[in-house]
Coordinates of C-alpha atoms in Angstrom, one line a residue:
M1 CA 0.0 0.0 0.0
L2 CA 2.9 2.4 0.8
S3 CA 4.4 1.8 -2.6
F4 CA 1.1 2.4 -4.3
G5 CA 0.6 5.6 -2.4
I6 CA 4.0 6.8 -3.4
R7 CA 3.2 6.0 -7.1
L8 CA 0.1 8.2 -6.8
I9 CA 2.0 11.2 -5.4
E10 CA 5.0 11.1 -7.8
P11 CA 3.2 12.3 -10.9
V12 CA 1.4 15.0 -8.9
V13 CA 4.7 16.4 -7.7
A14 CA 6.3 16.1 -11.2
L15 CA 3.3 17.8 -12.8
A16 CA 3.4 20.6 -10.2
V17 CA 7.1 21.2 -11.1
V18 CA 6.4 21.4 -14.8
I19 CA 3.5 23.8 -14.4
M20 CA 5.4 26.1 -12.1
C21 CA 8.4 26.2 -14.4
F22 CA 6.5 27.0 -17.6
C23 CA 4.3 29.5 -15.8
S24 CA 7.4 31.2 -14.4
L25 CA 9.0 31.2 -17.8
R26 CA 6.0 32.8 -19.4
G27 CA 5.6 35.4 -16.7
G28 CA 9.3 36.5 -16.7
R29 CA 9.4 37.5 -20.4
R30 CA 9.9 41.1 -21.3
Q31 CA 7.1 42.6 -23.3
E32 CA 7.8 43.7 -26.8
K33 CA 8.1 47.4 -26.5
A34 CA 10.3 49.9 -28.4
L35 CA 13.9 50.0 -27.4
I36 CA 14.5 53.1 -29.5
V37 CA 12.7 54.8 -32.3
L38 CA 13.8 55.9 -35.8
E39 CA 12.1 59.1 -36.9
D40 CA 11.8 60.2 -40.5
T41 CA 13.3 63.7 -40.7
E42 CA 11.0 64.7 -43.6
D43 CA 7.5 63.8 -42.4
N44 CA 8.2 62.9 -38.7
S45 CA 6.8 59.4 -39.1
T46 CA 8.3 56.9 -36.6
Y47 CA 9.6 53.4 -36.8
P48 CA 9.7 51.6 -33.4
V49 CA 12.8 49.4 -33.0
L50 CA 11.7 46.3 -31.1
Y51 CA 14.7 44.0 -31.4
W52 CA 18.4 43.8 -30.8
E53 CA 19.0 43.2 -34.5
N54 CA 16.8 44.8 -37.1
S55 CA 16.8 44.6 -40.9
I56 CA 16.1 47.9 -42.8
G57 CA 14.9 47.8 -46.3
R58 CA 12.1 47.8 -48.8
S59 CA 11.3 44.1 -48.5
K60 CA 8.1 43.0 -46.8
S61 CA 10.2 40.8 -44.5
S62 CA 12.3 43.7 -43.2
D63 CA 11.9 44.6 -39.5
I64 CA 11.9 48.3 -40.5
R65 CA 10.2 48.5 -43.9
I66 CA 10.7 51.7 -45.9
G67 CA 8.6 52.3 -49.0
D68 CA 11.2 54.6 -50.6
P69 CA 12.1 53.1 -54.1
T70 CA 15.7 54.4 -53.6
V71 CA 16.1 52.0 -50.7
S72 CA 17.3 48.5 -51.5
R73 CA 15.2 45.5 -50.5
D74 CA 17.8 44.5 -47.9
H75 CA 19.6 47.8 -47.3
A76 CA 21.1 47.7 -43.8
V77 CA 21.0 46.2 -40.3
L78 CA 20.7 48.2 -37.1
L79 CA 22.0 46.2 -34.2
R80 CA 22.6 46.6 -30.5
R81 CA 25.6 45.4 -28.5
N82 CA 26.6 46.0 -24.9
D83 CA 28.6 49.1 -25.9
G84 CA 25.9 50.8 -28.0
W85 CA 24.0 50.7 -31.3
F86 CA 25.6 50.1 -34.7
V87 CA 24.5 50.2 -38.3
T88 CA 25.8 48.0 -41.1
D89 CA 25.4 48.3 -44.9
T90 CA 24.3 44.9 -46.3
G91 CA 25.4 45.5 -49.9
S92 CA 22.9 48.2 -50.8
K93 CA 23.1 50.1 -54.1
S94 CA 23.2 53.6 -52.6
G95 CA 25.1 52.8 -49.4
V96 CA 24.4 53.9 -45.8
Y97 CA 25.4 57.3 -44.4
V98 CA 25.6 58.4 -40.8
N99 CA 25.5 62.2 -40.4
G100 CA 26.4 62.6 -44.0
E101 CA 29.4 60.3 -44.0
K102 CA 29.4 57.0 -45.9
T103 CA 29.8 54.0 -43.6
E104 CA 32.2 51.0 -43.9
G105 CA 31.5 47.9 -41.9
R106 CA 29.8 48.4 -38.5
C107 CA 29.4 52.1 -37.7
P108 CA 28.4 53.2 -34.2
V109 CA 25.3 55.4 -33.9
G110 CA 23.9 57.3 -31.0
V111 CA 20.9 59.4 -30.0
G112 CA 20.4 62.3 -32.4
D113 CA 22.5 60.7 -35.2
I114 CA 21.0 60.7 -38.7
I115 CA 21.0 57.4 -40.7
T116 CA 20.5 57.9 -44.4
C117 CA 19.3 55.0 -46.6
G118 CA 18.7 56.0 -50.2
S119 CA 16.8 59.4 -50.0
T120 CA 15.3 58.6 -46.6
S121 CA 16.9 60.0 -43.5
L122 CA 16.1 58.6 -40.1
A123 CA 17.0 60.2 -36.8
L124 CA 17.8 57.9 -33.8
R125 CA 15.6 58.9 -30.8
R126 CA 14.9 57.6 -27.4
A127 CA 11.6 55.9 -27.2
A128 CA 10.5 58.1 -24.2
D129 CA 11.4 61.3 -26.2
V130 CA 8.8 60.5 -28.9
G131 CA 6.1 59.3 -26.6
A132 CA 6.6 55.5 -27.1
K133 CA 5.8 53.3 -24.2
Q134 CA 8.7 51.8 -22.3
P135 CA 9.0 48.1 -21.5
Q136 CA 7.0 47.2 -18.4
K137 CA 8.7 45.6 -15.5
E138 CA 8.9 41.9 -15.4
K139 CA 6.2 40.0 -13.6
K140 CA 7.4 38.3 -10.4
T141 CA 8.4 34.7 -11.1
L142 CA 7.9 31.8 -8.7
P143 CA 10.6 31.2 -6.1
Q144 CA 13.2 29.0 -7.7
G145 CA 14.2 27.4 -4.4
F146 CA 10.7 26.2 -3.9
I147 CA 10.7 24.5 -7.4
L148 CA 14.0 22.7 -6.5
T149 CA 12.5 21.6 -3.2
C150 CA 9.6 20.0 -5.1
I151 CA 12.2 18.2 -7.3
T152 CA 14.0 17.1 -4.2
M153 CA 10.7 15.7 -2.9
Y154 CA 10.1 13.9 -6.3
M155 CA 13.6 12.3 -6.0
A156 CA 12.9 11.3 -2.4
L157 CA 9.7 9.5 -3.5
L158 CA 11.5 7.7 -6.3
T159 CA 14.2 6.7 -3.8
M160 CA 11.6 5.4 -1.3
Q161 CA 9.9 3.4 -4.0
G162 CA 13.2 1.9 -5.1
V163 CA 14.2 0.9 -1.5
I164 CA 10.8 -0.7 -0.9
N165 CA 10.9 -2.7 -4.1
M166 CA 14.5 -3.6 -4.2
R167 CA 14.9 -4.0 -0.4
K168 CA 18.3 -2.4 -0.7
L169 CA 19.7 1.0 0.4
D170 CA 22.2 1.3 -2.5
I171 CA 19.8 3.4 -4.6
I172 CA 20.1 6.2 -2.0
I173 CA 23.7 7.0 -3.0
P174 CA 23.0 8.2 -6.6
A175 CA 19.8 9.9 -5.5
A176 CA 21.7 11.8 -2.8
A177 CA 24.5 12.6 -5.2
F178 CA 22.0 14.0 -7.7
V179 CA 20.3 16.2 -5.2
G180 CA 23.6 17.5 -3.9
V181 CA 24.7 18.4 -7.5
M182 CA 21.4 20.1 -8.2
W183 CA 21.5 22.4 -5.2
I184 CA 25.2 23.2 -5.7
F185 CA 24.4 24.1 -9.3
Y186 CA 21.6 26.3 -8.2
I187 CA 23.8 28.1 -5.6
I188 CA 26.5 28.7 -8.1
S189 CA 24.1 30.0 -10.7
R190 CA 22.6 32.4 -8.2
S191 CA 25.6 33.6 -6.2
V192 CA 28.5 33.4 -8.8
F193 CA 26.7 34.1 -12.0
R194 CA 23.8 36.0 -10.4
R195 CA 21.2 34.5 -12.7
R196 CA 17.7 35.3 -11.6
N197 CA 15.8 32.6 -13.5
F198 CA 16.4 28.8 -13.1
E199 CA 13.3 27.4 -14.7
L200 CA 14.8 25.8 -17.8
E201 CA 17.5 24.2 -15.7
S202 CA 14.9 22.9 -13.3
L203 CA 13.0 21.2 -16.2
A204 CA 16.3 19.6 -17.4
L205 CA 17.1 18.5 -13.9
L206 CA 13.7 16.9 -13.5
L207 CA 14.3 14.8 -16.6
S208 CA 17.9 14.0 -15.7
G209 CA 16.9 12.9 -12.2
T210 CA 14.3 10.5 -13.7
G211 CA 16.9 9.0 -16.0
I212 CA 19.4 8.6 -13.2
M213 CA 16.9 6.8 -11.0
L214 CA 15.9 4.4 -13.8
A215 CA 19.6 3.6 -14.4
A216 CA 20.3 3.3 -10.7
A217 CA 17.4 0.9 -10.2
H218 CA 19.1 -1.5 -12.7
D219 CA 22.6 -0.9 -11.4
M220 CA 23.7 1.5 -8.8
R221 CA 27.0 2.2 -10.6
N222 CA 25.1 3.2 -13.7
G223 CA 23.3 5.8 -11.6
L224 CA 26.6 7.2 -10.4
T225 CA 28.0 7.2 -13.9
Q226 CA 25.0 9.1 -15.1
T227 CA 25.3 11.6 -12.2
A228 CA 29.0 12.2 -13.2
A229 CA 27.8 12.8 -16.8
L230 CA 25.3 15.3 -15.4
V231 CA 28.2 17.2 -13.7
L232 CA 30.1 17.2 -17.0
G233 CA 27.0 18.4 -18.8
I234 CA 26.5 21.3 -16.4
G235 CA 30.1 22.3 -16.9
I236 CA 29.6 22.3 -20.7
Y237 CA 26.4 24.3 -20.1
L238 CA 28.1 27.0 -18.1
F239 CA 31.0 27.2 -20.5
M240 CA 28.7 27.5 -23.5
L241 CA 26.7 30.3 -21.8
W242 CA 30.0 32.2 -21.3
F243 CA 31.2 31.5 -24.9
V244 CA 28.0 32.6 -26.7
E245 CA 27.5 35.7 -24.5
I246 CA 29.2 37.8 -27.3
P247 CA 27.8 36.7 -30.7
D248 CA 30.7 38.4 -32.5
R249 CA 33.2 36.1 -30.7
V250 CA 31.2 33.1 -31.9
M251 CA 31.4 34.5 -35.5
K252 CA 35.2 34.8 -35.2
W253 CA 35.5 31.1 -34.3
N254 CA 33.0 29.9 -36.9
V255 CA 35.6 28.4 -39.3
A256 CA 37.4 26.6 -36.4
I257 CA 34.2 25.2 -35.1
S258 CA 33.3 24.0 -38.7
I259 CA 36.6 22.1 -38.8
L260 CA 36.0 20.7 -35.3
T261 CA 32.6 19.4 -36.4
L262 CA 34.2 17.4 -39.2
L263 CA 37.1 16.2 -37.1
L264 CA 34.8 14.9 -34.4
L265 CA 33.0 12.8 -37.0
A266 CA 36.1 11.8 -38.9
S267 CA 37.9 10.7 -35.7
T268 CA 35.0 8.3 -35.0
L269 CA 35.3 6.8 -38.5
V270 CA 39.0 6.2 -38.0
L271 CA 39.2 5.3 -34.3
G272 CA 35.7 4.2 -33.5
R273 CA 34.5 0.7 -32.9
S274 CA 31.3 -0.9 -34.3
L275 CA 28.7 -1.5 -31.6
H276 CA 25.3 -2.9 -32.5
G277 CA 25.7 -2.2 -36.2
A278 CA 27.0 1.4 -36.0
K279 CA 30.7 2.6 -35.8
N280 CA 30.0 5.6 -33.6
W281 CA 31.9 4.9 -30.4
I282 CA 35.5 5.6 -29.3
I283 CA 36.4 3.3 -26.5
I284 CA 39.5 4.0 -24.4
G285 CA 39.8 1.6 -21.5
P286 CA 36.7 1.8 -19.3
V287 CA 35.6 5.1 -21.0
S288 CA 33.4 5.2 -24.0
V289 CA 32.6 8.4 -25.9
Q290 CA 30.2 9.1 -28.8
P291 CA 31.7 12.2 -30.6
S292 CA 28.7 12.6 -32.9
E293 CA 26.7 13.8 -29.8
F294 CA 29.1 16.7 -29.3
A295 CA 29.2 17.3 -33.1
K296 CA 25.5 18.2 -32.8
I297 CA 26.4 21.2 -30.7
A298 CA 29.2 22.3 -33.0
Y299 CA 27.0 21.9 -36.0
I300 CA 24.5 24.4 -34.6
F301 CA 27.4 26.9 -34.1
V302 CA 28.2 26.4 -37.8
G303 CA 24.7 27.1 -39.0
A304 CA 23.7 30.0 -36.8
S305 CA 24.7 33.5 -37.7
T306 CA 24.2 37.2 -36.7
L307 CA 21.9 39.2 -38.8
D308 CA 24.4 41.5 -40.3
V309 CA 26.5 38.6 -41.5
L310 CA 23.4 36.8 -42.6
Q311 CA 22.2 39.8 -44.7
T312 CA 25.6 40.5 -46.1
K313 CA 26.6 36.9 -47.1
K314 CA 23.6 35.3 -48.7
S315 CA 25.3 32.2 -49.8
L316 CA 24.7 29.0 -47.9
A317 CA 27.5 27.2 -49.8
S318 CA 29.9 26.7 -46.9
F319 CA 27.2 25.5 -44.6
I320 CA 25.9 23.1 -47.2
V321 CA 29.4 21.7 -47.8
V322 CA 29.9 21.1 -44.0
S323 CA 26.4 19.5 -43.8
G324 CA 27.0 17.2 -46.8
I325 CA 30.3 16.0 -45.4
S326 CA 28.9 15.5 -41.9
V327 CA 25.9 13.4 -43.2
G328 CA 28.2 11.5 -45.5
L329 CA 30.5 10.5 -42.6
L330 CA 27.6 9.4 -40.5
V331 CA 26.4 7.2 -43.3
L332 CA 29.8 5.6 -43.6
M333 CA 29.6 4.9 -39.8
S334 CA 26.1 3.3 -40.4
D335 CA 24.8 5.8 -37.8
F336 CA 21.6 6.5 -39.7
G337 CA 19.6 7.8 -36.7
T338 CA 22.1 10.6 -36.1
G339 CA 22.4 11.2 -39.8
V340 CA 18.7 11.8 -40.0
I341 CA 18.9 14.2 -37.0
F342 CA 21.7 16.2 -38.8
F343 CA 19.7 16.3 -42.0
V344 CA 16.5 17.6 -40.3
T345 CA 18.7 20.1 -38.4
F346 CA 20.1 21.3 -41.7
L347 CA 16.6 21.8 -43.1
M348 CA 15.6 23.9 -40.1
I349 CA 18.8 26.1 -40.3
A350 CA 18.6 26.5 -44.1
F351 CA 15.0 27.6 -43.9
M352 CA 15.6 30.1 -41.0
R353 CA 18.7 31.5 -42.8
S354 CA 17.2 31.8 -46.3
G355 CA 13.5 32.0 -45.6
D356 CA 13.1 30.1 -48.9
I357 CA 11.0 27.0 -49.0
K358 CA 12.6 26.1 -52.4
T359 CA 15.9 25.5 -50.6
V360 CA 14.2 23.0 -48.3
I361 CA 12.4 21.2 -51.2
L362 CA 15.6 21.0 -53.2
A363 CA 17.5 19.5 -50.1
V364 CA 14.7 17.0 -49.4
T365 CA 14.6 15.9 -53.1
A366 CA 18.4 15.4 -53.1
A367 CA 18.1 13.4 -49.8
V368 CA 15.4 11.1 -51.2
L369 CA 17.5 10.4 -54.3
G370 CA 20.5 9.7 -52.1
V371 CA 18.6 7.2 -49.9
L372 CA 17.3 5.4 -53.0
V373 CA 20.9 5.1 -54.4
M374 CA 22.1 3.9 -51.0
L375 CA 19.4 1.2 -50.6
S376 CA 20.2 0.0 -54.1
A377 CA 23.9 -0.3 -53.3
K378 CA 23.5 -1.7 -49.8
P379 CA 20.2 -3.7 -49.7
Y380 CA 21.1 -5.0 -46.2
I381 CA 20.2 -1.5 -44.8
A382 CA 16.6 -1.9 -46.0
D383 CA 16.4 -5.2 -44.1
R384 CA 16.9 -3.4 -40.9
F385 CA 13.6 -1.5 -41.4
S386 CA 11.7 -4.5 -42.8
V387 CA 10.1 -5.1 -39.4
W388 CA 8.7 -1.5 -39.3
G389 CA 4.9 -1.7 -39.0
H390 CA 4.9 -5.5 -38.7
V391 CA 6.6 -6.1 -35.3
W392 CA 3.8 -8.5 -34.2
E393 CA 4.6 -10.7 -37.2
Y394 CA 8.2 -11.0 -36.0
A395 CA 7.5 -11.2 -32.3
D396 CA 10.1 -13.8 -31.7
E397 CA 12.6 -12.5 -34.2
T398 CA 13.6 -9.0 -35.2
G399 CA 10.5 -7.5 -33.5
Y400 CA 11.3 -9.1 -30.2
Q401 CA 12.3 -6.0 -28.4
Q402 CA 9.5 -3.8 -29.6
V403 CA 6.8 -6.3 -29.0
R404 CA 7.9 -6.9 -25.4
S405 CA 8.3 -3.1 -24.9
L406 CA 4.7 -2.5 -26.0
I407 CA 3.4 -5.3 -23.8
Y408 CA 5.3 -4.2 -20.7
S409 CA 4.7 -0.5 -21.1
A410 CA 0.9 -1.2 -21.4
S411 CA 1.0 -3.1 -18.1
G412 CA 2.3 -0.1 -16.3
G413 CA -1.0 1.8 -16.6
L414 CA -1.2 5.4 -15.4
F415 CA 1.0 5.1 -12.2
G416 CA 3.4 2.2 -13.1
V417 CA 4.2 -1.0 -11.4
G418 CA 7.0 0.6 -9.3
L419 CA 10.7 1.5 -9.8
S420 CA 12.8 -1.6 -10.5
D421 CA 9.7 -3.8 -10.3
G422 CA 9.1 -4.3 -14.0
Y423 CA 10.2 -6.8 -16.6
L424 CA 11.4 -4.5 -19.3
Q425 CA 14.6 -3.8 -17.4
Y426 CA 15.8 -7.3 -18.3
L427 CA 15.7 -6.6 -22.1
F428 CA 18.8 -5.3 -23.9
A429 CA 19.0 -1.5 -24.2
S430 CA 16.0 -1.0 -21.8
E431 CA 17.7 2.0 -20.2
N432 CA 18.6 3.9 -23.5
D433 CA 16.8 2.9 -26.7
L434 CA 13.7 1.6 -24.9
V435 CA 13.7 4.0 -21.9
F436 CA 10.3 5.6 -22.8
C437 CA 8.6 2.2 -22.5
L438 CA 10.6 1.5 -19.3
M439 CA 9.2 4.7 -17.8
C440 CA 5.7 3.7 -18.9
E441 CA 6.0 0.4 -17.1
E442 CA 7.8 1.4 -13.9
L443 CA 6.8 5.0 -13.4
G444 CA 3.5 5.1 -15.3
C445 CA 2.1 6.6 -18.4
I446 CA 1.6 10.0 -16.8
I447 CA 5.3 10.6 -16.0
A448 CA 6.4 9.2 -19.4
L449 CA 4.0 11.5 -21.3
L450 CA 4.9 14.4 -19.0
S451 CA 8.6 13.9 -19.9
A452 CA 7.8 14.1 -23.6
A453 CA 5.7 17.2 -23.0
V454 CA 8.6 18.9 -21.2
I455 CA 10.8 18.5 -24.2
G456 CA 8.0 19.7 -26.5
G457 CA 7.5 22.7 -24.1
M458 CA 11.2 23.5 -24.4
M459 CA 10.7 23.8 -28.2
I460 CA 7.7 26.1 -27.8
Y461 CA 9.5 28.2 -25.3
S462 CA 12.6 28.5 -27.6
R463 CA 10.3 29.8 -30.3
G464 CA 8.7 32.2 -27.9
V465 CA 12.0 33.9 -26.7
T466 CA 13.5 34.3 -30.2
T467 CA 11.7 37.6 -30.8
R468 CA 13.3 39.0 -27.6
S469 CA 16.7 37.6 -28.1
R470 CA 19.8 39.7 -28.4
S471 CA 20.9 38.4 -31.8
T472 CA 19.7 36.4 -34.8
F473 CA 22.4 33.9 -33.8
Y474 CA 20.5 33.2 -30.6
S475 CA 17.2 32.9 -32.5
I476 CA 18.5 30.4 -35.0
A477 CA 20.5 28.4 -32.4
A478 CA 17.6 28.2 -29.9
C479 CA 15.0 27.2 -32.4
T480 CA 17.4 24.6 -33.9
A481 CA 18.4 23.2 -30.5
G482 CA 14.7 22.9 -29.5
G483 CA 13.8 21.3 -32.8
M484 CA 16.7 18.9 -32.6
L485 CA 15.6 17.8 -29.1
V486 CA 12.0 17.3 -30.2
F487 CA 12.9 15.4 -33.4
Q488 CA 15.3 13.1 -31.5
S489 CA 12.6 12.5 -28.9
A490 CA 10.1 11.7 -31.6
L491 CA 12.5 9.2 -33.2
N492 CA 13.0 7.4 -29.9
I493 CA 9.4 7.4 -28.7
F494 CA 7.8 6.6 -32.1
G495 CA 10.5 4.1 -32.9
V496 CA 10.0 2.0 -29.9
T497 CA 6.2 2.1 -30.4
D498 CA 6.5 1.1 -34.0
I499 CA 5.1 4.3 -35.5
L500 CA 8.5 5.0 -37.0
P501 CA 11.4 2.7 -37.7
L502 CA 13.6 1.9 -34.7
T503 CA 16.7 4.0 -35.2
G504 CA 18.4 3.5 -31.8
V505 CA 18.7 7.2 -30.8
T506 CA 18.4 8.2 -27.2
L507 CA 15.7 10.1 -25.4
P508 CA 17.2 13.4 -24.3
F509 CA 18.2 13.7 -20.6
V510 CA 16.5 10.4 -19.7
S511 CA 18.3 7.6 -21.7
Y512 CA 21.4 6.1 -20.1
G513 CA 24.5 7.4 -21.7
G514 CA 27.0 9.9 -20.4
T515 CA 27.8 11.5 -23.8
S516 CA 24.1 12.0 -24.6
M517 CA 23.4 13.5 -21.2
A518 CA 26.3 16.0 -21.5
A519 CA 25.4 16.9 -25.1
C520 CA 21.8 17.6 -24.1
W521 CA 22.9 20.1 -21.5
G522 CA 25.0 21.8 -24.2
L523 CA 22.0 22.0 -26.5
I524 CA 19.7 23.7 -23.9
S525 CA 22.4 26.4 -23.4
F526 CA 21.4 27.8 -26.8
I527 CA 17.8 28.1 -25.5
K528 CA 19.0 29.7 -22.3
A529 CA 21.2 32.2 -24.1
A530 CA 18.2 33.3 -26.2
D531 CA 16.4 34.5 -23.1
E532 CA 17.2 38.2 -22.7
R533 CA 17.3 37.9 -18.9
T534 CA 20.3 35.6 -19.0
Y535 CA 22.8 38.3 -19.7
A536 CA 20.9 41.3 -18.3
R537 CA 23.3 41.6 -15.4
H538 CA 26.2 42.4 -17.8
I539 CA 24.6 45.6 -19.2
P540 CA 25.9 48.5 -17.1
K541 CA 23.5 50.8 -15.4
Q542 CA 24.3 54.4 -16.2
K543 CA 23.7 57.1 -13.7
K544 CA 23.3 59.9 -16.2
P545 CA 22.1 59.5 -19.8
R546 CA 24.8 60.2 -22.4
Q547 CA 23.5 62.3 -25.2
E548 CA 25.7 60.7 -27.8
K549 CA 24.6 57.1 -27.3
A550 CA 21.3 55.4 -26.7
E551 CA 21.3 54.1 -23.2
P552 CA 20.4 50.4 -22.5
D553 CA 16.8 50.0 -21.4
Y554 CA 17.0 46.6 -19.7
V555 CA 19.2 46.4 -16.7
E556 CA 19.2 44.3 -13.5
V557 CA 18.5 46.2 -10.3

C-alpha cells in the first residue's frame, strides 16, 4: 500500500514542477516594447525598434520597412551590442550614411544621429522622447528554491519506492549525489553568475533525475556514472553560456568550429568501434565516448549567424558543404539515426537563414535520391527496417524488443508497477533505446508522457523567446536546438512504439549514456542564451544618460 501511495503522489509532484516552471518562464518574459525609435526627418513618421538586430529595407520581410524606391530590398542592419548601437550596410546600391558620411563595416550610432538610406533620412531617438511606451517591469516569477524543493521531494519519492521494491539501500547513493549536485548548481548559478531565473535548468534536472533513478534501479553504478555525466553536462552548459555571450566572438570562431565538427565525426570513423551495427563509439579503457553527440552542438554553431553577417553573405554554400560531409561521414559509420537528425537540423537552419521553401524542397529531393541510391547499393540496410509496422509478425525474431516493450509498457498503466519492479529492465537497451517504455512500465504513463511534454514545451519556449533575443544567432540556435531535441525524442518514442522505424537514438536527458546527457545540456544552453534575462546583469546601469549614445533599457536592479 505504501508503494502504491508513493506512485500516486509522484506524478502530482512532477506535474506541479512542470506547471510552475512554464508559468514562471512565461511570466518572466519582457514585453515587446520599443527599445529606441527611428524618426523620418522629412515627415516625422516613426519606426519603433523592437529587437536587438533589425533589418532595414524595402522588402516585406524587413523589420523596419521603408517604401522609398531608392532604398534596397535589404539595405542595412541596425543592431545593438553592450557598448551601444551600430548600423551595417548589407550590400545596398546607394550605401548607408551616418551624419552625411558613408559607412564602412559596422558604424556606431547614438541618439540624435541621422542614418540615411537612399533618399530617406532617419533620426535615432529615445523611445521616451517621442512618446513611445517603455518596457514594463517583469512579472514576479515563482521562487526557484521552492521548485527545487519539489524536485527534491520527487527524487525522495522515487528513492523510497526503489528501496521498498529492491529491499536495498544502494539506490540512496546516486539519488543523494544528484540532489547535492542540483543544489550546488543552483547556488553557483545564483551567487556566482547572479542569474535570476532557473526554470529551464529545473526542467532539465527533473528529466535528468528521472533518468538517473531508472539507471540506478538497474545498477547503482550506472546511476553514479549518469550523475557524473550530469556534472560534465552542467560544466559544458556553463562554458557555453559564457562563450556565446558575445555573438561576435562566436562568428570569429565559426571556421574553427566547422573544422572541429568534421574532425569529431572523422575521428570516430578512423578510431571508432562498431557496436550494434554502427561505428560511432570511441572506447579508451573503461571510458566510451560518442563524438557525434558533441558534433551536434558544434553543428548548430556552424549554421547560426548574426543578422548583419546573414544579410551580407547570402550564400549557404559553406554550410551546405559542411552539412553534406557530416551526413556522409555518419552514413559511412552506419549511424543513420544521427544522420537523419543532422539532416533535419540542416533543413531547419537552411529555412531560417534563407526563408526560402525552395531550398528546403531541393534539399529533401536530393536526400530522397541519395537514400534510393544507398538502398540499391546496400540492400542490407533496407532489411533493418523491414520489421517496421509489422513487429507483431516478427514477435520472436527481429521484432522481439519492440513487442515486449509494447506489452510491458501497457502493463504499467497510469501510475506504473514501481521502480525496478518491471520486466522490461531485463531486455537489452532498456535504459537507453527503450527507456520511454521503461518509464511507462515502472513510473507510469503520466510521467512518461509528461517527460515528452517537457521536451516539447522547451521547443515552444525556444520559439517564444527568439523575438526578444539579443541576436539572430540566438534565435536560429535556440530554435534549432529545441527542434533537434523534439525530433530526437520523436525518433526514440515513435520508434519503440513502431510508429517510425527503430533507429536507436536516445531520449534526451532520460536515456542512459553519459555522452548523450552531457550533449543535451550543451543544447539547452542555446535556448537559455536566447532569453534576454540571461545576460541582463552584464549591461551596465548608467547614472546619467549620455547624449551621444542610446542608453540600455534593460538592466538588472
